[in-house]
């Protein structure tokens, strides 16, 4: 046998053995419903792809999907469906977590071929984002904090939250030392870090790393005088960052489906069918 080929084979085996099994498969699960953003109707035959390992599931006739055996940490998915633009969403999973996340898609309007010019109308009030963002809209009207919508975020071209935060008053982004970048409020005492609320729950681990393109709405409060009453009792002195993502808030109304784990095939169970 060629010695170099033999050594290459040994090296390959060692490298594969060094990869922990939990990095490839885990015990977490994510499930939910794919719905149309405008009509709220369920969407069938939507493909949801795990961008880490390439696995995919397809929503059933009720729009339900389910992904089993997911590793903990940040997991990114791509969503593809006819008539809808491809989109992505990111979730932060704990070991063994059973997370329900609905996915909202917006249909691409078809061109009629005839465009009629309309007179320009000046609109002073901000465009509402929908019923899901009722709390965001209410707080935006008070003017106590600083706000940015998904459309405004997209125009900035920012890829990371740290880049996006540079546009807000009273916010400092500190980078260096090999530890990455940190967001601090200029009025924060003792150089403490702000608290993050992601989709209606406190998440100071996932919050600072949410990709900017995944944010649909953003609220920034730089001090205790700005923090709304519903967030009272939190670490308001350090500031507060409220993030609304495309995947929406977790819900606990329906229990997670209890299906036997098909470890033999390595594919997620129904209601989502694998592709």
Coordinates of C-alpha atoms in Angstrom, one line a residue:
X1 CA 0.0 0.0 0.0
X2 CA 1.2 3.5 -0.7
X3 CA 2.3 4.9 2.7
X4 CA 1.1 8.4 1.9
X5 CA -2.4 7.1 1.1
X6 CA -2.3 5.0 4.3
X7 CA -1.4 8.1 6.3
X8 CA -4.2 10.1 4.6
X9 CA -6.8 7.5 5.6
X10 CA -5.6 7.5 9.2
X11 CA -5.8 11.3 9.3
X12 CA -9.4 11.2 7.9
X13 CA -10.5 8.8 10.6
X14 CA -8.9 10.9 13.3
X15 CA -10.6 14.0 12.1
X16 CA -14.0 12.4 11.9
X17 CA -13.6 10.9 15.4
X18 CA -12.8 14.4 16.7
X19 CA -16.3 15.6 15.7
X20 CA -18.7 15.1 18.6
X21 CA -22.0 13.4 17.8
X22 CA -24.0 16.2 19.5
X23 CA -22.6 18.6 16.9
X24 CA -24.3 16.6 14.2
X25 CA -27.5 15.6 15.9
X26 CA -29.1 16.8 19.1
X27 CA -32.2 16.5 21.3
X28 CA -33.9 19.8 20.5
X29 CA -37.0 20.1 18.3
X30 CA -38.7 23.0 16.5
X31 CA -42.2 22.8 15.1
X32 CA -45.0 25.2 14.0
X33 CA -47.2 26.4 11.2
X34 CA -46.3 28.1 7.9
X35 CA -48.9 30.8 7.2
X36 CA -49.5 33.6 4.7
X37 CA -48.7 37.0 6.2
X38 CA -51.7 38.7 4.7
X39 CA -54.5 36.1 4.9
X40 CA -53.1 34.0 7.8
X41 CA -54.0 30.9 5.9
X42 CA -51.8 27.8 6.3
X43 CA -49.4 27.1 3.4
X44 CA -48.7 23.5 2.3
X45 CA -45.7 22.0 0.6
X46 CA -43.2 24.6 1.9
X47 CA -39.7 23.3 2.1
X48 CA -37.7 24.2 5.2
X49 CA -34.0 23.5 4.9
X50 CA -31.5 23.1 7.8
X51 CA -28.6 25.3 6.5
X52 CA -26.1 23.5 8.7
X53 CA -26.5 19.9 7.6
X54 CA -28.8 20.1 4.5
X55 CA -31.7 18.2 6.0
X56 CA -35.2 19.4 5.0
X57 CA -38.8 19.0 5.9
X58 CA -42.0 19.9 4.1
X59 CA -45.1 21.4 5.6
X60 CA -48.3 19.3 5.4
X61 CA -51.8 20.2 4.1
X62 CA -52.4 22.2 7.4
X63 CA -49.1 24.1 7.0
X64 CA -47.6 22.2 9.9
X65 CA -43.9 21.4 9.9
X66 CA -41.5 19.7 12.4
X67 CA -37.8 19.3 12.7
X68 CA -36.4 16.7 15.2
X69 CA -32.9 15.9 16.5
X70 CA -31.5 19.4 16.4
X71 CA -28.3 20.4 18.1
X72 CA -28.3 23.2 20.6
X73 CA -27.1 26.7 19.8
X74 CA -27.9 29.0 16.9
X75 CA -29.6 27.1 14.0
X76 CA -30.4 28.8 10.7
X77 CA -33.1 27.6 8.3
X78 CA -34.0 28.5 4.7
X79 CA -37.7 28.6 3.7
X80 CA -38.7 28.0 0.1
X81 CA -42.2 27.9 -1.4
X82 CA -43.8 28.6 -4.8
X83 CA -45.1 32.2 -5.3
X84 CA -43.1 33.3 -2.2
X85 CA -39.6 34.7 -2.0
X86 CA -37.0 32.5 -0.3
X87 CA -36.3 33.6 3.2
X88 CA -34.3 32.6 6.3
X89 CA -34.7 32.6 10.0
X90 CA -32.5 31.8 13.0
X91 CA -33.4 30.3 16.3
X92 CA -31.4 29.8 19.5
X93 CA -32.1 26.3 20.9
X94 CA -31.2 24.8 24.3
X95 CA -30.5 21.1 24.7
X96 CA -33.7 19.2 24.6
X97 CA -35.8 22.3 24.0
X98 CA -39.2 21.9 22.3
X99 CA -39.8 25.2 20.5
X100 CA -42.9 26.2 18.6
X101 CA -42.2 28.9 15.9
X102 CA -44.6 29.9 13.2
X103 CA -43.2 31.1 9.8
X104 CA -44.9 33.9 8.0
X105 CA -44.5 34.3 4.2
X106 CA -45.6 37.2 2.0
X107 CA -46.7 36.4 -1.6
X108 CA -44.9 38.2 -4.5
X109 CA -47.4 40.4 -6.3
X110 CA -47.8 39.6 -10.0
X111 CA -47.4 42.4 -12.5
X112 CA -50.4 43.2 -14.5
X113 CA -48.4 44.7 -17.3
X114 CA -50.2 48.1 -17.1
X115 CA -49.0 50.7 -14.6
X116 CA -51.1 53.7 -13.8
X117 CA -49.4 56.8 -12.4
X118 CA -51.1 58.1 -9.2
X119 CA -50.6 61.5 -7.6
X120 CA -48.0 61.6 -4.9
X121 CA -49.5 61.5 -1.4
X122 CA -47.5 62.6 1.7
X123 CA -48.0 60.4 4.7
X124 CA -46.7 61.7 8.0
X125 CA -47.8 58.7 10.2
X126 CA -45.6 55.6 10.2
X127 CA -47.0 52.6 8.3
X128 CA -48.4 50.0 10.7
X129 CA -46.5 46.6 10.7
X130 CA -49.5 44.4 11.5
X131 CA -51.3 43.0 14.6
X132 CA -48.3 41.0 15.8
X133 CA -46.5 44.3 16.3
X134 CA -49.3 46.1 18.3
X135 CA -47.0 46.6 21.3
X136 CA -44.2 47.9 19.1
X137 CA -46.6 50.4 17.4
X138 CA -48.0 51.5 20.7
X139 CA -44.5 52.2 22.1
X140 CA -43.4 53.9 18.9
X141 CA -46.2 56.4 19.2
X142 CA -44.9 57.4 22.7
X143 CA -41.6 58.5 21.2
X144 CA -39.7 57.6 24.4
X145 CA -37.2 55.3 22.7
X146 CA -35.7 54.9 19.3
X147 CA -37.3 52.6 16.7
X148 CA -36.5 51.0 13.3
X149 CA -38.6 48.9 11.1
X150 CA -37.5 45.9 8.9
X151 CA -37.8 48.1 5.8
X152 CA -35.5 50.7 7.3
X153 CA -33.1 48.1 8.5
X154 CA -32.9 46.6 5.0
X155 CA -32.0 50.0 3.5
X156 CA -29.0 50.3 5.8
X157 CA -27.4 47.2 4.3
X158 CA -26.1 46.2 7.8
X159 CA -25.3 42.5 8.2
X160 CA -24.9 42.5 12.0
X161 CA -26.7 44.1 14.9
X162 CA -23.6 45.9 16.0
X163 CA -23.4 47.7 12.6
X164 CA -27.0 48.6 12.9
X165 CA -26.7 50.0 16.4
X166 CA -24.2 52.7 15.3
X167 CA -27.1 54.6 13.8
X168 CA -28.8 55.1 17.2
X169 CA -28.1 58.1 19.6
X170 CA -26.5 57.3 22.9
X171 CA -25.2 53.9 21.8
X172 CA -21.6 52.9 21.8
X173 CA -20.2 49.9 19.9
X174 CA -16.8 48.8 21.4
X175 CA -14.7 46.3 19.4
X176 CA -11.2 44.9 20.0
X177 CA -9.3 42.6 22.3
X178 CA -10.3 39.4 20.4
X179 CA -13.6 39.2 22.2
X180 CA -15.7 40.7 19.4
X181 CA -17.9 43.8 19.6
X182 CA -20.1 44.9 22.5
X183 CA -23.0 47.2 22.6
X184 CA -23.2 49.6 25.5
X185 CA -25.4 52.6 26.3
X186 CA -23.5 55.8 27.0
X187 CA -25.6 56.5 30.1
X188 CA -25.2 53.0 31.5
X189 CA -23.4 53.0 34.9
X190 CA -20.3 50.8 35.5
X191 CA -20.1 50.1 31.8
X192 CA -22.8 47.3 32.1
X193 CA -24.3 45.6 29.1
X194 CA -27.9 46.2 28.0
X195 CA -30.6 43.6 28.4
X196 CA -32.0 42.0 25.2
X197 CA -35.6 40.9 24.6
X198 CA -36.0 38.7 21.5
X199 CA -39.6 37.9 20.4
X200 CA -41.1 38.8 23.8
X201 CA -38.6 36.9 26.0
X202 CA -35.3 37.8 27.6
X203 CA -32.4 36.4 25.7
X204 CA -29.0 37.9 26.5
X205 CA -27.2 35.1 24.6
X206 CA -28.9 35.1 21.2
X207 CA -29.8 38.8 21.3
X208 CA -26.4 40.4 20.6
X209 CA -25.8 38.0 17.7
X210 CA -29.2 38.3 15.8
X211 CA -28.4 38.9 12.1
X212 CA -29.6 42.4 11.1
X213 CA -31.5 41.0 8.0
X214 CA -33.6 38.7 10.3
X215 CA -34.9 41.7 12.3
X216 CA -38.4 43.0 11.4
X217 CA -38.5 45.6 14.1
X218 CA -36.1 47.1 16.6
X219 CA -36.5 49.2 19.8
X220 CA -33.6 50.8 21.6
X221 CA -33.9 52.4 25.1
X222 CA -30.7 54.0 26.4
X223 CA -31.6 54.6 30.0
X224 CA -34.2 54.0 32.8
X225 CA -36.1 57.2 31.9
X226 CA -36.8 55.8 28.4
X227 CA -37.6 52.2 29.4
X228 CA -41.4 51.5 29.1
X229 CA -43.4 50.5 32.2
X230 CA -44.0 47.0 30.9
X231 CA -40.3 46.3 31.2
X232 CA -40.0 47.9 34.7
X233 CA -38.0 45.8 37.2
X234 CA -35.5 44.7 34.6
X235 CA -31.9 45.9 34.5
X236 CA -33.2 49.2 33.0
X237 CA -30.2 51.2 34.1
X238 CA -28.0 49.4 31.5
X239 CA -30.4 50.0 28.7
X240 CA -32.7 47.8 26.8
X241 CA -32.8 46.4 23.2
X242 CA -36.1 44.8 22.0
X243 CA -35.8 42.7 18.9
X244 CA -38.6 41.3 16.7
X245 CA -37.5 38.6 14.3
X246 CA -39.1 37.1 11.2
X247 CA -39.8 33.8 13.0
X248 CA -42.0 35.4 15.6
X249 CA -42.5 34.8 19.3
X250 CA -42.5 31.2 20.7
X251 CA -45.9 29.9 21.6
X252 CA -46.9 27.2 24.1
X253 CA -50.5 26.7 23.2
X254 CA -50.1 23.3 21.5
X255 CA -48.0 20.5 23.0
X256 CA -45.1 19.2 20.9
X257 CA -46.2 16.2 18.8
X258 CA -45.1 13.0 20.4
X259 CA -43.9 10.8 17.6
X260 CA -41.4 7.9 17.7
X261 CA -37.9 9.0 16.7
X262 CA -37.0 7.4 13.3
X263 CA -33.3 7.1 14.0
X264 CA -33.0 4.4 11.3
X265 CA -33.8 6.7 8.5
X266 CA -32.3 9.9 10.0
X267 CA -35.4 11.9 8.7
X268 CA -37.8 14.0 10.7
X269 CA -41.2 12.6 11.5
X270 CA -44.7 13.8 10.3
X271 CA -46.5 16.1 10.2
X272 CA -43.5 17.4 8.2
X273 CA -42.5 15.1 5.3
X274 CA -38.8 15.0 4.3
X275 CA -37.6 15.8 0.9

